[in-house]
mmCIF file with all atom_site columns, C-alpha atoms in Angstrom:
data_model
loop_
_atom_site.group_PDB
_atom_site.id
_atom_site.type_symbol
_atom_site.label_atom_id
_atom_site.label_alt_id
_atom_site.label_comp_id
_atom_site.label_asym_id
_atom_site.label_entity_id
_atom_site.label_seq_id
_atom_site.pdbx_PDB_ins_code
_atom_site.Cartn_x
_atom_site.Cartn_y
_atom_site.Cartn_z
_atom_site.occupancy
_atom_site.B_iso_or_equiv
_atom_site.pdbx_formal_charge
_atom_site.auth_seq_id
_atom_site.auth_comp_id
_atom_site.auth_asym_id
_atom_site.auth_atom_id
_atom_site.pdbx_PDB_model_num
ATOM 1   C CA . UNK X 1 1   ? -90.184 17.662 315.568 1.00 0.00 ? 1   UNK X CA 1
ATOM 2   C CA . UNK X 1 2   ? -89.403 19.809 312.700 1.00 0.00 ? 2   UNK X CA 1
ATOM 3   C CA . UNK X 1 3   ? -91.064 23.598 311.917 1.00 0.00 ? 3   UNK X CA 1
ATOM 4   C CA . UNK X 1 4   ? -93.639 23.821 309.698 1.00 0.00 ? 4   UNK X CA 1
ATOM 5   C CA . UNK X 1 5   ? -92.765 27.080 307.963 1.00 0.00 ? 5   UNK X CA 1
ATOM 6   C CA . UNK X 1 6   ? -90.238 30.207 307.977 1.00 0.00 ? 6   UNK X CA 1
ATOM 7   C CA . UNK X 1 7   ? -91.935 33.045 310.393 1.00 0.00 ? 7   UNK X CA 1
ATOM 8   C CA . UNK X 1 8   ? -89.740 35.471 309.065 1.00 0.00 ? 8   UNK X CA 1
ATOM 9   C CA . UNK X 1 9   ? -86.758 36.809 307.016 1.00 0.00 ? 9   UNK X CA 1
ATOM 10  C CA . UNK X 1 10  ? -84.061 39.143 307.197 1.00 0.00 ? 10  UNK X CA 1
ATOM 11  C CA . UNK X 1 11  ? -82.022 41.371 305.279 1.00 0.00 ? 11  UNK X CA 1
ATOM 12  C CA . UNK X 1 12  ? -79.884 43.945 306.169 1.00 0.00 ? 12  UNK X CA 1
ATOM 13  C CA . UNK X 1 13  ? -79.702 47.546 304.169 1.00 0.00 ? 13  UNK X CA 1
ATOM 14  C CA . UNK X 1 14  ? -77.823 50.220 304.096 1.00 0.00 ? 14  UNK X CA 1
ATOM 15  C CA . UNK X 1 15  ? -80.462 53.162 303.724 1.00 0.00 ? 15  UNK X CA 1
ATOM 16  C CA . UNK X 1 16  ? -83.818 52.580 305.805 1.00 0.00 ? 16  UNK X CA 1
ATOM 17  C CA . UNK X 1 17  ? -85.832 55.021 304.055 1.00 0.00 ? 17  UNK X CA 1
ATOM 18  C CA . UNK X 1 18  ? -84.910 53.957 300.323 1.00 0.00 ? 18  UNK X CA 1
ATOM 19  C CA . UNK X 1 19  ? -85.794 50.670 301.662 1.00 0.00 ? 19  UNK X CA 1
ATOM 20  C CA . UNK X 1 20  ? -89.123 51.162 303.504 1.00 0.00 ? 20  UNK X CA 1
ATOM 21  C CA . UNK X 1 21  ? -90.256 52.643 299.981 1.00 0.00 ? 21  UNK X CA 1
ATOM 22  C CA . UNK X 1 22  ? -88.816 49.964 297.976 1.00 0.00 ? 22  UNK X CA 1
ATOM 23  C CA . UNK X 1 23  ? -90.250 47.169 299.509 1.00 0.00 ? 23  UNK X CA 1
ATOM 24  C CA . UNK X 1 24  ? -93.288 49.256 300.730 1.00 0.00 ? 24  UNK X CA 1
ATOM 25  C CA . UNK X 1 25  ? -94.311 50.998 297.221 1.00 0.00 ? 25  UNK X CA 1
ATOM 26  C CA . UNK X 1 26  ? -92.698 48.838 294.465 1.00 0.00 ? 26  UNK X CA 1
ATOM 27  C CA . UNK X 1 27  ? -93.251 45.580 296.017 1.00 0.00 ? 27  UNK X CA 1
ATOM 28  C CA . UNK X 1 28  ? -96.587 46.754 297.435 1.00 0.00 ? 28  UNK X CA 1
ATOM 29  C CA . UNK X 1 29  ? -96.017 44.921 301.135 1.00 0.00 ? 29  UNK X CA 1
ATOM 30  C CA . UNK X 1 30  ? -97.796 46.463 304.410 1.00 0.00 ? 30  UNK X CA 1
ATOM 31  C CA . UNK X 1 31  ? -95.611 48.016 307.030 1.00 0.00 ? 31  UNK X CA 1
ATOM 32  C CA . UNK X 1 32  ? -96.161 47.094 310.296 1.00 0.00 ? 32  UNK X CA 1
ATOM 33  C CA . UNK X 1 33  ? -93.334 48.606 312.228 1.00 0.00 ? 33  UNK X CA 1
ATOM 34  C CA . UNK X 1 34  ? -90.307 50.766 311.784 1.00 0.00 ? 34  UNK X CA 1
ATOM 35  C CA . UNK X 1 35  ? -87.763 52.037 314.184 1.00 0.00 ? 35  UNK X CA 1
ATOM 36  C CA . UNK X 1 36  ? -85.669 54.940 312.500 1.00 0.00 ? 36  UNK X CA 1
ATOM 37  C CA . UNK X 1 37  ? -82.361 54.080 311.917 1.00 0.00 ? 37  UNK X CA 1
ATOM 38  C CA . UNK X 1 38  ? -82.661 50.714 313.560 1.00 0.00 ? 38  UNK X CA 1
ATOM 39  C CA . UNK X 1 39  ? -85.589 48.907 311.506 1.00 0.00 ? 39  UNK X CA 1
ATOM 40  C CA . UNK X 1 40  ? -88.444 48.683 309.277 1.00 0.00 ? 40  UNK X CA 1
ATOM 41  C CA . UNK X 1 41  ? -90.947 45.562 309.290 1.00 0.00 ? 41  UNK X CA 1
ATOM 42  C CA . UNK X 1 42  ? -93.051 44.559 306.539 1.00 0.00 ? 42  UNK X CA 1
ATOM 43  C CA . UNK X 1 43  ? -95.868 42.052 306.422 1.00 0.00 ? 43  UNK X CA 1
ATOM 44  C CA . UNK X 1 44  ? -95.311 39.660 302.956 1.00 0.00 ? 44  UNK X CA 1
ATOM 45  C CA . UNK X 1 45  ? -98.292 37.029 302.925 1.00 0.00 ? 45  UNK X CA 1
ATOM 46  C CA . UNK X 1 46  ? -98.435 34.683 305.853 1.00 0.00 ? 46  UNK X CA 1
ATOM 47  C CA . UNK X 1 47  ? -94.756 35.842 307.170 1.00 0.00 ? 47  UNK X CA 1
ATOM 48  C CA . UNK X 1 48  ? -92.505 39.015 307.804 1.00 0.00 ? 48  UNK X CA 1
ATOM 49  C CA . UNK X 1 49  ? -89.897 40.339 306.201 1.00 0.00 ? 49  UNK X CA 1
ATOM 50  C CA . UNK X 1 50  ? -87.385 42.205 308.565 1.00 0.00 ? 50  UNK X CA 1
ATOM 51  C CA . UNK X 1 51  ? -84.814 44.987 307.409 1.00 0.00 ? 51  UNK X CA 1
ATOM 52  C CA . UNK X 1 52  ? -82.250 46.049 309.469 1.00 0.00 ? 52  UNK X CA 1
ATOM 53  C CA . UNK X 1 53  ? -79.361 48.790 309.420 1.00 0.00 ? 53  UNK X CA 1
ATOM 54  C CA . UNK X 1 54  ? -76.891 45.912 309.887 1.00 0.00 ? 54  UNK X CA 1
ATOM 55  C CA . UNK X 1 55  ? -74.462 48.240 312.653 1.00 0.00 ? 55  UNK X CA 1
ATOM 56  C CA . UNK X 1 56  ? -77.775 49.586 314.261 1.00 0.00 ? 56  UNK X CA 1
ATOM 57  C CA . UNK X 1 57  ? -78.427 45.290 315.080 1.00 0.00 ? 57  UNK X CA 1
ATOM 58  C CA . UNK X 1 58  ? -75.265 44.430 316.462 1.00 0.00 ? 58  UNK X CA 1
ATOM 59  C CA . UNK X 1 59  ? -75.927 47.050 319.332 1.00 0.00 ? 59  UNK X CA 1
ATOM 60  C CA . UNK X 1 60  ? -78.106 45.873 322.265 1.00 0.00 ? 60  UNK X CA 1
ATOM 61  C CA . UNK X 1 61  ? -81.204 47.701 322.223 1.00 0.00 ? 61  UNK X CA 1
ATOM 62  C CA . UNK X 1 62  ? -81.214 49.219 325.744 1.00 0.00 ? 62  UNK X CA 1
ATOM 63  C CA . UNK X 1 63  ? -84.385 48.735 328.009 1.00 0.00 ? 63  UNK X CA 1
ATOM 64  C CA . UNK X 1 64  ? -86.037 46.613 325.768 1.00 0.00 ? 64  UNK X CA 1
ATOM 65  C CA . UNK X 1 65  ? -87.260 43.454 324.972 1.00 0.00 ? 65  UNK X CA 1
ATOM 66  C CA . UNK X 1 66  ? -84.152 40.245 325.864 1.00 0.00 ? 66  UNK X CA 1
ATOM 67  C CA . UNK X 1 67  ? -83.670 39.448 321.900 1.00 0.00 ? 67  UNK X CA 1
ATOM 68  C CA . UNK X 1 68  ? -79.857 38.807 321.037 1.00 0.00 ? 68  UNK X CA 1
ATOM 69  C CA . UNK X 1 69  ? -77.739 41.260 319.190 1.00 0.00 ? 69  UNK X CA 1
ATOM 70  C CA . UNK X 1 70  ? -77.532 39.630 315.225 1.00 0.00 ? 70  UNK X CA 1
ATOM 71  C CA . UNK X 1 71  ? -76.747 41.198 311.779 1.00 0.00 ? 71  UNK X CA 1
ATOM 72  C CA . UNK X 1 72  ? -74.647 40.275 308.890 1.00 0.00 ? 72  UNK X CA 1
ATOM 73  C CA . UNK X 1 73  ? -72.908 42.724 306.566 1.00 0.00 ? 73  UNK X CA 1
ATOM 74  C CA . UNK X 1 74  ? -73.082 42.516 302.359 1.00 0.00 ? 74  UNK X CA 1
ATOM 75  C CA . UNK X 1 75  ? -75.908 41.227 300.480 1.00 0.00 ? 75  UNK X CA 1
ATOM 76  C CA . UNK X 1 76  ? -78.357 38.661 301.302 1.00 0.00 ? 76  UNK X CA 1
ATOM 77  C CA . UNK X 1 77  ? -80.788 37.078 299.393 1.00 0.00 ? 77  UNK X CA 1
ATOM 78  C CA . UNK X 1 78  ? -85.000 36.978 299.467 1.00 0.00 ? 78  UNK X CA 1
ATOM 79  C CA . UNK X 1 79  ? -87.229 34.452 297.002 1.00 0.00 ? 79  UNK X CA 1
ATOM 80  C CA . UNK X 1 80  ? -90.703 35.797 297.237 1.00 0.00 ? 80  UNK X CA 1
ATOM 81  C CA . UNK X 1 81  ? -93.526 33.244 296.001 1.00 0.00 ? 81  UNK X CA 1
ATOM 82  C CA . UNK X 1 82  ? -95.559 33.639 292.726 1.00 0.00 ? 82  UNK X CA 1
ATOM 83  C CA . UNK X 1 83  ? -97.249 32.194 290.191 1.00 0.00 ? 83  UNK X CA 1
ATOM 84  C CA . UNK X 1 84  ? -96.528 31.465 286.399 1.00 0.00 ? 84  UNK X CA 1
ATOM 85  C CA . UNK X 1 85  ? -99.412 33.904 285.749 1.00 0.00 ? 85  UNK X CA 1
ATOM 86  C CA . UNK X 1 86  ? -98.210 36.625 288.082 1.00 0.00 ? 86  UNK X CA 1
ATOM 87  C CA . UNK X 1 87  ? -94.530 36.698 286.944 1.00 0.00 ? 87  UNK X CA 1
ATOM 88  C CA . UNK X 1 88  ? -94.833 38.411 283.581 1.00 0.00 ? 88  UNK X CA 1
ATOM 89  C CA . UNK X 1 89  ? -96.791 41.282 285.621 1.00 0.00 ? 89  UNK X CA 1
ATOM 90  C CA . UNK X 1 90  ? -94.247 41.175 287.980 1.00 0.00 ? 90  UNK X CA 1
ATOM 91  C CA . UNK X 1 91  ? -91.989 41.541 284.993 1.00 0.00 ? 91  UNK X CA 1
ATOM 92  C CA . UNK X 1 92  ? -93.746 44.818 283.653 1.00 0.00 ? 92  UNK X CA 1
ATOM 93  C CA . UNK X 1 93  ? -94.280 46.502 286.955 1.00 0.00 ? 93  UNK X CA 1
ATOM 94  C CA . UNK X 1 94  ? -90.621 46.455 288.114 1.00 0.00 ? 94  UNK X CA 1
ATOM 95  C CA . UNK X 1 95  ? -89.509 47.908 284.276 1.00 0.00 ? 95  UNK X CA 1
ATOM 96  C CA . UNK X 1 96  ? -92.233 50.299 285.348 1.00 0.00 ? 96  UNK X CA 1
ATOM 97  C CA . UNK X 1 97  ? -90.142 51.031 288.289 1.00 0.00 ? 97  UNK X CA 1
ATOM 98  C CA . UNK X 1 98  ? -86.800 51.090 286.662 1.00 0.00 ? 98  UNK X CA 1
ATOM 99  C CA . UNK X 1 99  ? -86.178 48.041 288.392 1.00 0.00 ? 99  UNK X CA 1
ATOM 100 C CA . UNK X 1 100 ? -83.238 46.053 286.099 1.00 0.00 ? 100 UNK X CA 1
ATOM 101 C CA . UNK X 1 101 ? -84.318 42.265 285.695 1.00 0.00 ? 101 UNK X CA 1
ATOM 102 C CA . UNK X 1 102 ? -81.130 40.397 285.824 1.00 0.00 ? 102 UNK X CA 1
ATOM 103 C CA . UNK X 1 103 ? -81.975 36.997 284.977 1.00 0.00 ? 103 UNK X CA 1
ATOM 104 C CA . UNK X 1 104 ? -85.393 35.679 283.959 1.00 0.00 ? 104 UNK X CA 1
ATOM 105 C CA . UNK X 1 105 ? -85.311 32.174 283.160 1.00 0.00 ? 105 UNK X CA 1
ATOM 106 C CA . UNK X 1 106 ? -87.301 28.258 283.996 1.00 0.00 ? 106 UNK X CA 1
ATOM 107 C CA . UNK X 1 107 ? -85.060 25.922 285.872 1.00 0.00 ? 107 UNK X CA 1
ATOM 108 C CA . UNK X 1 108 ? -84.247 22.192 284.474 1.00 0.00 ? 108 UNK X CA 1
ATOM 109 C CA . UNK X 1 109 ? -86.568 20.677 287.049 1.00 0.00 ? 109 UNK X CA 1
ATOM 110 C CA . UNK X 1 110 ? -89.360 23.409 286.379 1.00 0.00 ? 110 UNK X CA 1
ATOM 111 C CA . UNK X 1 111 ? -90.613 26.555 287.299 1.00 0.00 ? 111 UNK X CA 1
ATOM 112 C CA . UNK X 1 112 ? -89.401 29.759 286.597 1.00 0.00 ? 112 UNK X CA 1
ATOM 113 C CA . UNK X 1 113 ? -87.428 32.600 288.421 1.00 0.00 ? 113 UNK X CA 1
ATOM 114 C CA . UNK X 1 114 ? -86.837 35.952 287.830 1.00 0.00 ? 114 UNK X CA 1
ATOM 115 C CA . UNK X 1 115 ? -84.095 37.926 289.382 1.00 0.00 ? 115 UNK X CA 1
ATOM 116 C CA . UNK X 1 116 ? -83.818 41.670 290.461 1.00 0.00 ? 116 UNK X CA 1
ATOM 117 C CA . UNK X 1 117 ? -81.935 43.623 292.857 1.00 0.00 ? 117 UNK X CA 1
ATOM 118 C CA . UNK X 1 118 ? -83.084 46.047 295.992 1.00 0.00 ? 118 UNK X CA 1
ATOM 119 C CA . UNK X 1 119 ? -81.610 49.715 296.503 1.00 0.00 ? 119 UNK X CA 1
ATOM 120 C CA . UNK X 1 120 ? -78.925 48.111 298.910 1.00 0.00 ? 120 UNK X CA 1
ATOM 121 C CA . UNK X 1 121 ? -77.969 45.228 296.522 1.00 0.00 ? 121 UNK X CA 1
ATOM 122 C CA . UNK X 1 122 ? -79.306 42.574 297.948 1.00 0.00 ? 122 UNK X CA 1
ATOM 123 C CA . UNK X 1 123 ? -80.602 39.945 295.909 1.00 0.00 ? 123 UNK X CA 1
ATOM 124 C CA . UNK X 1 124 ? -84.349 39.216 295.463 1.00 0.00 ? 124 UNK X CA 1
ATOM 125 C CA . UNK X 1 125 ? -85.902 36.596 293.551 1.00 0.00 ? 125 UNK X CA 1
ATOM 126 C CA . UNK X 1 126 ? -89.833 35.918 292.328 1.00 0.00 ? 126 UNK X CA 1
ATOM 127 C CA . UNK X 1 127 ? -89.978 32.363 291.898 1.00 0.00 ? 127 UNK X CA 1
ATOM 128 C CA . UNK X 1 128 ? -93.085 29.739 291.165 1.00 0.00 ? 128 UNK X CA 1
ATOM 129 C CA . UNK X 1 129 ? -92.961 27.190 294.134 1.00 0.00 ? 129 UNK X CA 1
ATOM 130 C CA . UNK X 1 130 ? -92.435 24.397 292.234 1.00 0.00 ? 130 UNK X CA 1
ATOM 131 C CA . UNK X 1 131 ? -88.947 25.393 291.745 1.00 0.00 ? 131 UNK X CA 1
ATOM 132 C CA . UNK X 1 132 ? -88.544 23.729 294.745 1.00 0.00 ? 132 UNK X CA 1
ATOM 133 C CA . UNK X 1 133 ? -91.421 20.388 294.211 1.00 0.00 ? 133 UNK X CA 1
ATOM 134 C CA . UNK X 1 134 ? -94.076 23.013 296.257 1.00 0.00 ? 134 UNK X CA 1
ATOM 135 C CA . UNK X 1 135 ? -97.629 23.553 295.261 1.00 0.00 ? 135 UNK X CA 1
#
């Protein structure tokens, strides 16, 4: 047995709102739930990315569904897949946004990555799959 994909990601912000319109107008991803304070839940191709408010997580949501408390604190890290043709355009659009590129660059093996940061810091990467022998 072994899974045959990642459902979802998380990272964990610091301001929910900056967030929701980072990922929601810059990146372009569909919302599909939000919880002030607490949450905001974006749909990114076939999986979900999840952002928390990292102390809002480690509290058990009361009445609700049995899902254990979880967070982490500082910055995390998201790759999100695209092509060699998309990646200059993704390149324009976040200068458009005043979005810094921090490192833009094709790995020994092949394919290329390009590095950029959200409103919390976290670390977010566009990257061809075959950085990683996918495709």
């Amino acid at each position: 047995m072994r899974p045959n994909g990642i459902l979802e990601t998380a990272l964990y912000v610091d301001d929910l709102e900056r967030a929701e319109h980072f990922y929601g107008s810059v990146l372009g991803l569909a919302l599909i739930s939000k919880m002030p304070g607490r949450h905001v839940f974006f749909r990114c191709g076939e999986a979900v990315l999840l952002l928390f408010n990292a102390a809002a997580t480690r509290v058990a949501l009361q009445g609700s569904l049995p899902v254990p408390t979880h967070g982490s604190s500082g910055q995390g890290h998201a790759c999100f897949r695209a092509s060699s043709e998309e990646m200059d355009q993704w390149i324009v659009h976040l200068r458009e946004q005043d979005v810094a590129i921090e490192s833009d660059f094709v790995w020994p093996g092949g394919g290329r990555s390009v590095y950029f940061r959200d409103p919390s810091g976290n670390s977010l990467e566009f990257g061809e799959p075959k950085i990683w022998g996918l495709e």
